Amino acid sequence: GYSRQAEVQLGGKLTLPLLKTLTNKFAPEIMFTVTLPDQGLTNLEALEECENLMVLNVAGNSITSMEPLKRMK
């Protein structure tokens, strides 16, 4: 849920297993909302397989490339 994501501090590291835990979803295909503001993230590679993502909040991060999101519909 939203509150769980808002409370976590990732320190710039995001992996698919961690993303599964944060979203409480077992597969990237069923992740529709990811809220990770101000986490020091520099890349979105962990979101690469989240092709059905509808809402993404990564405000306040230092994202260098949106390339991993190209698979989204």
mmCIF file of C-alpha atoms in Angstrom:
data_model
loop_
_atom_site.group_PDB
_atom_site.id
_atom_site.type_symbol
_atom_site.label_atom_id
_atom_site.label_comp_id
_atom_site.label_asym_id
_atom_site.label_seq_id
_atom_site.Cartn_x
_atom_site.Cartn_y
_atom_site.Cartn_z
ATOM 1 C CA GLY A 1 0.000 0.000 0.000
ATOM 2 C CA TYR A 2 0.849 3.660 -0.209
ATOM 3 C CA SER A 3 1.828 4.164 3.436
ATOM 4 C CA ARG A 4 4.290 1.281 3.429
ATOM 5 C CA GLN A 5 6.060 2.753 0.398
ATOM 6 C CA ALA A 6 6.121 6.245 1.865
ATOM 7 C CA GLU A 7 7.781 5.073 5.100
ATOM 8 C CA VAL A 8 10.656 3.114 3.575
ATOM 9 C CA GLN A 9 14.133 4.575 3.103
ATOM 10 C CA LEU A 10 15.945 2.907 0.213
ATOM 11 C CA GLY A 11 19.189 4.849 0.300
ATOM 12 C CA GLY A 12 19.369 4.892 -3.484
ATOM 13 C CA LYS A 13 19.073 1.134 -4.015
ATOM 14 C CA LEU A 14 16.036 -0.432 -5.674
ATOM 15 C CA THR A 15 15.865 -4.068 -6.750
ATOM 16 C CA LEU A 16 12.989 -6.117 -8.125
ATOM 17 C CA PRO A 17 12.762 -8.273 -4.944
ATOM 18 C CA LEU A 18 12.585 -5.105 -2.830
ATOM 19 C CA LEU A 19 10.002 -3.635 -5.195
ATOM 20 C CA LYS A 20 7.875 -6.776 -4.771
ATOM 21 C CA THR A 21 8.018 -6.341 -1.002
ATOM 22 C CA LEU A 22 7.211 -2.617 -1.132
ATOM 23 C CA THR A 23 4.219 -3.058 -3.435
ATOM 24 C CA ASN A 24 3.079 -6.334 -1.831
ATOM 25 C CA LYS A 25 2.857 -7.841 -5.339
ATOM 26 C CA PHE A 26 4.514 -11.112 -6.337
ATOM 27 C CA ALA A 27 5.058 -10.219 -9.995
ATOM 28 C CA PRO A 28 6.051 -7.007 -11.795
ATOM 29 C CA GLU A 29 3.184 -7.424 -14.286
ATOM 30 C CA ILE A 30 0.635 -6.698 -11.540
ATOM 31 C CA MET A 31 2.358 -3.626 -10.094
ATOM 32 C CA PHE A 32 0.197 -0.657 -11.008
ATOM 33 C CA THR A 33 1.329 2.008 -8.514
ATOM 34 C CA VAL A 34 4.847 2.713 -7.245
ATOM 35 C CA THR A 35 5.431 5.642 -4.887
ATOM 36 C CA LEU A 36 9.088 6.206 -3.970
ATOM 37 C CA PRO A 37 9.760 9.933 -3.545
ATOM 38 C CA ASP A 38 13.026 11.250 -2.083
ATOM 39 C CA GLN A 39 14.842 7.901 -1.949
ATOM 40 C CA GLY A 40 18.130 8.905 -3.584
ATOM 41 C CA LEU A 41 17.354 6.721 -6.594
ATOM 42 C CA THR A 42 19.493 7.230 -9.686
ATOM 43 C CA ASN A 43 17.982 4.598 -11.971
ATOM 44 C CA LEU A 44 14.705 2.814 -12.578
ATOM 45 C CA GLU A 45 16.049 -0.534 -13.782
ATOM 46 C CA ALA A 46 14.001 -2.409 -11.169
ATOM 47 C CA LEU A 47 10.848 -1.082 -12.870
ATOM 48 C CA GLU A 48 11.848 -2.463 -16.271
ATOM 49 C CA GLU A 49 9.421 -5.394 -16.105
ATOM 50 C CA CYS A 50 6.518 -3.394 -14.654
ATOM 51 C CA GLU A 51 4.893 -3.026 -18.052
ATOM 52 C CA ASN A 52 1.419 -2.284 -16.651
ATOM 53 C CA LEU A 53 2.483 0.494 -14.275
ATOM 54 C CA MET A 54 -0.133 3.266 -14.204
ATOM 55 C CA VAL A 55 1.158 5.579 -11.445
ATOM 56 C CA LEU A 56 4.805 6.320 -10.718
ATOM 57 C CA ASN A 57 6.044 8.863 -8.181
ATOM 58 C CA VAL A 58 9.823 9.174 -8.038
ATOM 59 C CA ALA A 59 9.891 12.913 -7.280
ATOM 60 C CA GLY A 60 12.971 14.190 -5.504
ATOM 61 C CA ASN A 61 15.263 11.458 -6.848
ATOM 62 C CA SER A 62 18.256 11.845 -9.169
ATOM 63 C CA ILE A 63 17.010 9.679 -12.042
ATOM 64 C CA THR A 64 19.488 9.732 -14.924
ATOM 65 C CA SER A 65 17.455 7.770 -17.489
ATOM 66 C CA MET A 66 13.823 6.908 -18.156
ATOM 67 C CA GLU A 67 14.912 4.165 -20.591
ATOM 68 C CA PRO A 68 13.801 1.261 -18.331
ATOM 69 C CA LEU A 69 10.201 2.515 -18.631
ATOM 70 C CA LYS A 70 10.065 2.123 -22.429
ATOM 71 C CA ARG A 71 8.233 -1.241 -22.191
ATOM 72 C CA MET A 72 5.230 0.286 -20.457
ATOM 73 C CA LYS A 73 1.975 0.327 -22.391
#
